[in-house]
Amino acid sequence: MVEQKRGRRIAMSPGELDAFLASERTCRVGTSGPSGPHVTPLWFVWNAGSLWLYSLTRSQRWTDIARNPRVAVLVDAGVEYHELRGAELVGDAEVIGEVPRTGEPERALEAPERLFARKYFDSEEFVHDQRHAWLRITPETVRSWDFRKLAR
C-alpha cells in the first residue's frame, strides 16, 4: 500500500482502519464501463487486508470488471463535518471461487462467507443463491480520514 502523504493528521491508523471497515455495512464500488464510470452500493466484509464483495454475476459491475478489473471503493460514515470519516480503496477486483457460487467447499471463502453471514444475517451459516459470486479487492492504495481527530 502507498503511504498517505496528504491528510496524515486525520488519517486512520491500520488498527483504526481495520475497525472502521469491519463495522461499516455499505460501500460504493466504482467501475469503468463502456459509457463511463459506474458506481453502485454493495454490502461487503473486510478480512485480512482485503475487501470482499458478494456480487450479482449478471450486473453492469460484473461486466465492467470482466473488461477492466480496476476499481475504486468508498466506505464512509458521519453526517456532521466534525464526525466524517472514511476510506477510499483502489485496486483490482479478482474473482475468487466458482461463478456463480453454489456452495461447494472452498477454503479461500470460509472466512469471508462466515463474516458475511454474521454481519448481515446474524447467522453462522452462509446461504448461496446461485446468482452471486465473490470478488476480492486487495487495495494497492488506501486513503483514509477521520475528522473527529481534528477536535482532539
mmCIF file of C-alpha atoms in Angstrom:
data_model
loop_
_atom_site.group_PDB
_atom_site.id
_atom_site.type_symbol
_atom_site.label_atom_id
_atom_site.label_comp_id
_atom_site.label_asym_id
_atom_site.label_seq_id
_atom_site.Cartn_x
_atom_site.Cartn_y
_atom_site.Cartn_z
ATOM 1 C CA MET A 1 0.000 0.000 0.000
ATOM 2 C CA VAL A 2 1.108 3.548 -0.712
ATOM 3 C CA GLU A 3 1.689 5.813 2.295
ATOM 4 C CA GLN A 4 -0.832 8.621 2.602
ATOM 5 C CA LYS A 5 1.034 11.899 2.033
ATOM 6 C CA ARG A 6 -1.771 14.454 2.345
ATOM 7 C CA GLY A 7 -4.075 14.473 5.330
ATOM 8 C CA ARG A 8 -1.749 12.434 7.550
ATOM 9 C CA ARG A 9 -3.080 14.246 10.604
ATOM 10 C CA ILE A 10 -6.580 12.852 10.057
ATOM 11 C CA ALA A 11 -5.577 9.519 8.513
ATOM 12 C CA MET A 12 -6.654 6.368 10.320
ATOM 13 C CA SER A 13 -4.011 4.080 11.760
ATOM 14 C CA PRO A 14 -4.021 0.488 10.445
ATOM 15 C CA GLY A 15 -5.934 -0.643 13.552
ATOM 16 C CA GLU A 16 -8.458 2.186 13.244
ATOM 17 C CA LEU A 17 -8.934 1.392 9.551
ATOM 18 C CA ASP A 18 -9.499 -2.315 10.272
ATOM 19 C CA ALA A 19 -12.078 -1.488 12.974
ATOM 20 C CA PHE A 20 -13.838 1.038 10.738
ATOM 21 C CA LEU A 21 -14.059 -1.299 7.735
ATOM 22 C CA ALA A 22 -15.224 -4.185 9.936
ATOM 23 C CA SER A 23 -18.034 -2.070 11.413
ATOM 24 C CA GLU A 24 -19.480 -0.344 8.341
ATOM 25 C CA ARG A 25 -22.147 -2.060 6.257
ATOM 26 C CA THR A 26 -22.210 -0.412 2.821
ATOM 27 C CA CYS A 27 -19.558 0.580 0.335
ATOM 28 C CA ARG A 28 -19.770 2.223 -3.066
ATOM 29 C CA VAL A 29 -17.878 0.495 -5.853
ATOM 30 C CA GLY A 30 -16.762 2.459 -8.907
ATOM 31 C CA THR A 31 -16.011 0.627 -12.138
ATOM 32 C CA SER A 32 -15.258 1.768 -15.694
ATOM 33 C CA GLY A 33 -17.986 0.956 -18.178
ATOM 34 C CA PRO A 34 -18.161 1.460 -21.936
ATOM 35 C CA SER A 35 -20.063 4.717 -21.456
ATOM 36 C CA GLY A 36 -18.010 5.933 -18.487
ATOM 37 C CA PRO A 37 -17.889 5.495 -14.702
ATOM 38 C CA HIS A 38 -20.435 3.288 -12.941
ATOM 39 C CA VAL A 39 -20.952 3.421 -9.159
ATOM 40 C CA THR A 40 -23.069 1.011 -7.117
ATOM 41 C CA PRO A 41 -23.666 0.446 -3.403
ATOM 42 C CA LEU A 42 -22.886 -3.007 -2.032
ATOM 43 C CA TRP A 43 -22.569 -4.895 1.205
ATOM 44 C CA PHE A 44 -19.018 -6.008 1.962
ATOM 45 C CA VAL A 45 -16.765 -7.636 4.502
ATOM 46 C CA TRP A 46 -13.174 -6.744 5.360
ATOM 47 C CA ASN A 47 -10.875 -9.670 6.081
ATOM 48 C CA ALA A 48 -7.082 -9.963 6.251
ATOM 49 C CA GLY A 49 -6.410 -6.754 4.310
ATOM 50 C CA SER A 50 -8.923 -7.432 1.554
ATOM 51 C CA LEU A 51 -12.409 -6.183 0.820
ATOM 52 C CA TRP A 52 -14.819 -8.963 -0.199
ATOM 53 C CA LEU A 53 -17.936 -8.339 -2.318
ATOM 54 C CA TYR A 54 -20.680 -10.892 -2.946
ATOM 55 C CA SER A 55 -21.803 -9.602 -6.329
ATOM 56 C CA LEU A 56 -24.552 -10.458 -8.776
ATOM 57 C CA THR A 57 -22.881 -12.057 -11.773
ATOM 58 C CA ARG A 58 -25.459 -10.587 -14.155
ATOM 59 C CA SER A 59 -24.798 -6.937 -13.365
ATOM 60 C CA GLN A 60 -23.169 -3.970 -15.042
ATOM 61 C CA ARG A 61 -20.490 -4.079 -12.330
ATOM 62 C CA TRP A 62 -19.588 -7.697 -13.209
ATOM 63 C CA THR A 63 -19.426 -6.867 -16.937
ATOM 64 C CA ASP A 64 -17.247 -3.828 -16.237
ATOM 65 C CA ILE A 65 -14.845 -5.784 -14.029
ATOM 66 C CA ALA A 66 -14.511 -8.549 -16.638
ATOM 67 C CA ARG A 67 -13.400 -5.869 -19.100
ATOM 68 C CA ASN A 68 -11.277 -3.857 -16.660
ATOM 69 C CA PRO A 69 -10.672 -5.134 -13.109
ATOM 70 C CA ARG A 70 -9.545 -1.720 -11.786
ATOM 71 C CA VAL A 71 -11.963 -0.411 -9.137
ATOM 72 C CA ALA A 72 -12.257 2.344 -6.564
ATOM 73 C CA VAL A 73 -14.252 1.684 -3.406
ATOM 74 C CA LEU A 74 -15.535 4.254 -0.938
ATOM 75 C CA VAL A 75 -16.669 3.478 2.608
ATOM 76 C CA ASP A 76 -17.744 6.482 4.655
ATOM 77 C CA ALA A 77 -19.723 7.464 7.719
ATOM 78 C CA GLY A 78 -20.880 10.561 9.559
ATOM 79 C CA VAL A 79 -23.295 13.385 8.953
ATOM 80 C CA GLU A 80 -21.761 16.487 10.517
ATOM 81 C CA TYR A 81 -18.391 17.732 9.241
ATOM 82 C CA HIS A 82 -16.604 17.090 12.551
ATOM 83 C CA GLU A 83 -17.661 13.407 12.561
ATOM 84 C CA LEU A 84 -16.920 12.480 8.936
ATOM 85 C CA ARG A 85 -14.647 9.518 8.415
ATOM 86 C CA GLY A 86 -13.992 7.167 5.587
ATOM 87 C CA ALA A 87 -11.629 5.276 3.342
ATOM 88 C CA GLU A 88 -11.020 5.086 -0.379
ATOM 89 C CA LEU A 89 -9.507 1.802 -1.575
ATOM 90 C CA VAL A 90 -8.119 1.406 -5.082
ATOM 91 C CA GLY A 91 -7.030 -1.862 -6.668
ATOM 92 C CA ASP A 92 -8.052 -4.708 -8.934
ATOM 93 C CA ALA A 93 -11.119 -6.864 -8.347
ATOM 94 C CA GLU A 94 -10.348 -10.563 -8.562
ATOM 95 C CA VAL A 95 -12.917 -13.356 -8.933
ATOM 96 C CA ILE A 96 -12.492 -15.938 -6.161
ATOM 97 C CA GLY A 97 -14.252 -19.289 -6.350
ATOM 98 C CA GLU A 98 -16.899 -20.644 -8.629
ATOM 99 C CA VAL A 99 -19.186 -18.444 -10.740
ATOM 100 C CA PRO A 100 -21.945 -18.427 -9.718
ATOM 101 C CA ARG A 101 -21.262 -19.620 -6.166
ATOM 102 C CA THR A 102 -23.119 -22.850 -5.405
ATOM 103 C CA GLY A 103 -21.574 -23.550 -2.044
ATOM 104 C CA GLU A 104 -19.016 -26.212 -2.844
ATOM 105 C CA PRO A 105 -16.434 -26.010 -0.034
ATOM 106 C CA GLU A 106 -13.617 -23.596 -0.814
ATOM 107 C CA ARG A 107 -11.052 -22.799 1.833
ATOM 108 C CA ALA A 108 -10.370 -19.297 0.488
ATOM 109 C CA LEU A 109 -14.032 -18.378 1.036
ATOM 110 C CA GLU A 110 -14.585 -19.799 4.525
ATOM 111 C CA ALA A 111 -13.709 -16.597 6.401
ATOM 112 C CA PRO A 112 -15.500 -14.068 4.146
ATOM 113 C CA GLU A 113 -18.648 -16.203 4.000
ATOM 114 C CA ARG A 114 -18.707 -16.652 7.776
ATOM 115 C CA LEU A 115 -18.160 -12.906 8.324
ATOM 116 C CA PHE A 116 -20.842 -12.010 5.768
ATOM 117 C CA ALA A 117 -23.414 -14.359 7.343
ATOM 118 C CA ARG A 118 -22.742 -12.931 10.805
ATOM 119 C CA LYS A 119 -22.669 -9.297 9.731
ATOM 120 C CA TYR A 120 -25.786 -9.200 7.576
ATOM 121 C CA PHE A 121 -27.907 -12.157 8.666
ATOM 122 C CA ASP A 122 -26.877 -12.751 12.299
ATOM 123 C CA SER A 123 -26.227 -16.353 11.297
ATOM 124 C CA GLU A 124 -23.378 -18.833 11.367
ATOM 125 C CA GLU A 125 -24.420 -20.314 8.017
ATOM 126 C CA PHE A 126 -23.950 -18.596 4.674
ATOM 127 C CA VAL A 127 -26.705 -19.364 2.152
ATOM 128 C CA HIS A 128 -25.835 -19.309 -1.565
ATOM 129 C CA ASP A 129 -28.437 -18.168 -4.063
ATOM 130 C CA GLN A 130 -26.522 -19.236 -7.179
ATOM 131 C CA ARG A 131 -26.816 -15.742 -8.692
ATOM 132 C CA HIS A 132 -23.790 -14.233 -6.929
ATOM 133 C CA ALA A 133 -20.047 -14.843 -6.816
ATOM 134 C CA TRP A 134 -17.184 -13.451 -4.761
ATOM 135 C CA LEU A 135 -14.887 -10.607 -5.716
ATOM 136 C CA ARG A 136 -11.814 -9.795 -3.648
ATOM 137 C CA ILE A 137 -10.153 -6.410 -3.739
ATOM 138 C CA THR A 138 -6.726 -6.234 -2.160
ATOM 139 C CA PRO A 139 -6.096 -2.492 -2.254
ATOM 140 C CA GLU A 140 -2.906 -1.072 -3.673
ATOM 141 C CA THR A 141 -3.789 2.383 -2.361
ATOM 142 C CA VAL A 142 -5.801 3.354 0.718
ATOM 143 C CA ARG A 143 -6.620 6.920 1.672
ATOM 144 C CA SER A 144 -8.449 7.421 4.946
ATOM 145 C CA TRP A 145 -9.762 10.302 7.010
ATOM 146 C CA ASP A 146 -11.290 10.780 10.413
ATOM 147 C CA PHE A 147 -12.307 14.384 11.020
ATOM 148 C CA ARG A 148 -13.040 13.530 14.647
ATOM 149 C CA LYS A 149 -9.248 13.745 15.142
ATOM 150 C CA LEU A 150 -9.355 17.486 14.461
ATOM 151 C CA ALA A 151 -11.351 18.056 17.650
ATOM 152 C CA ARG A 152 -8.793 16.258 19.827
#
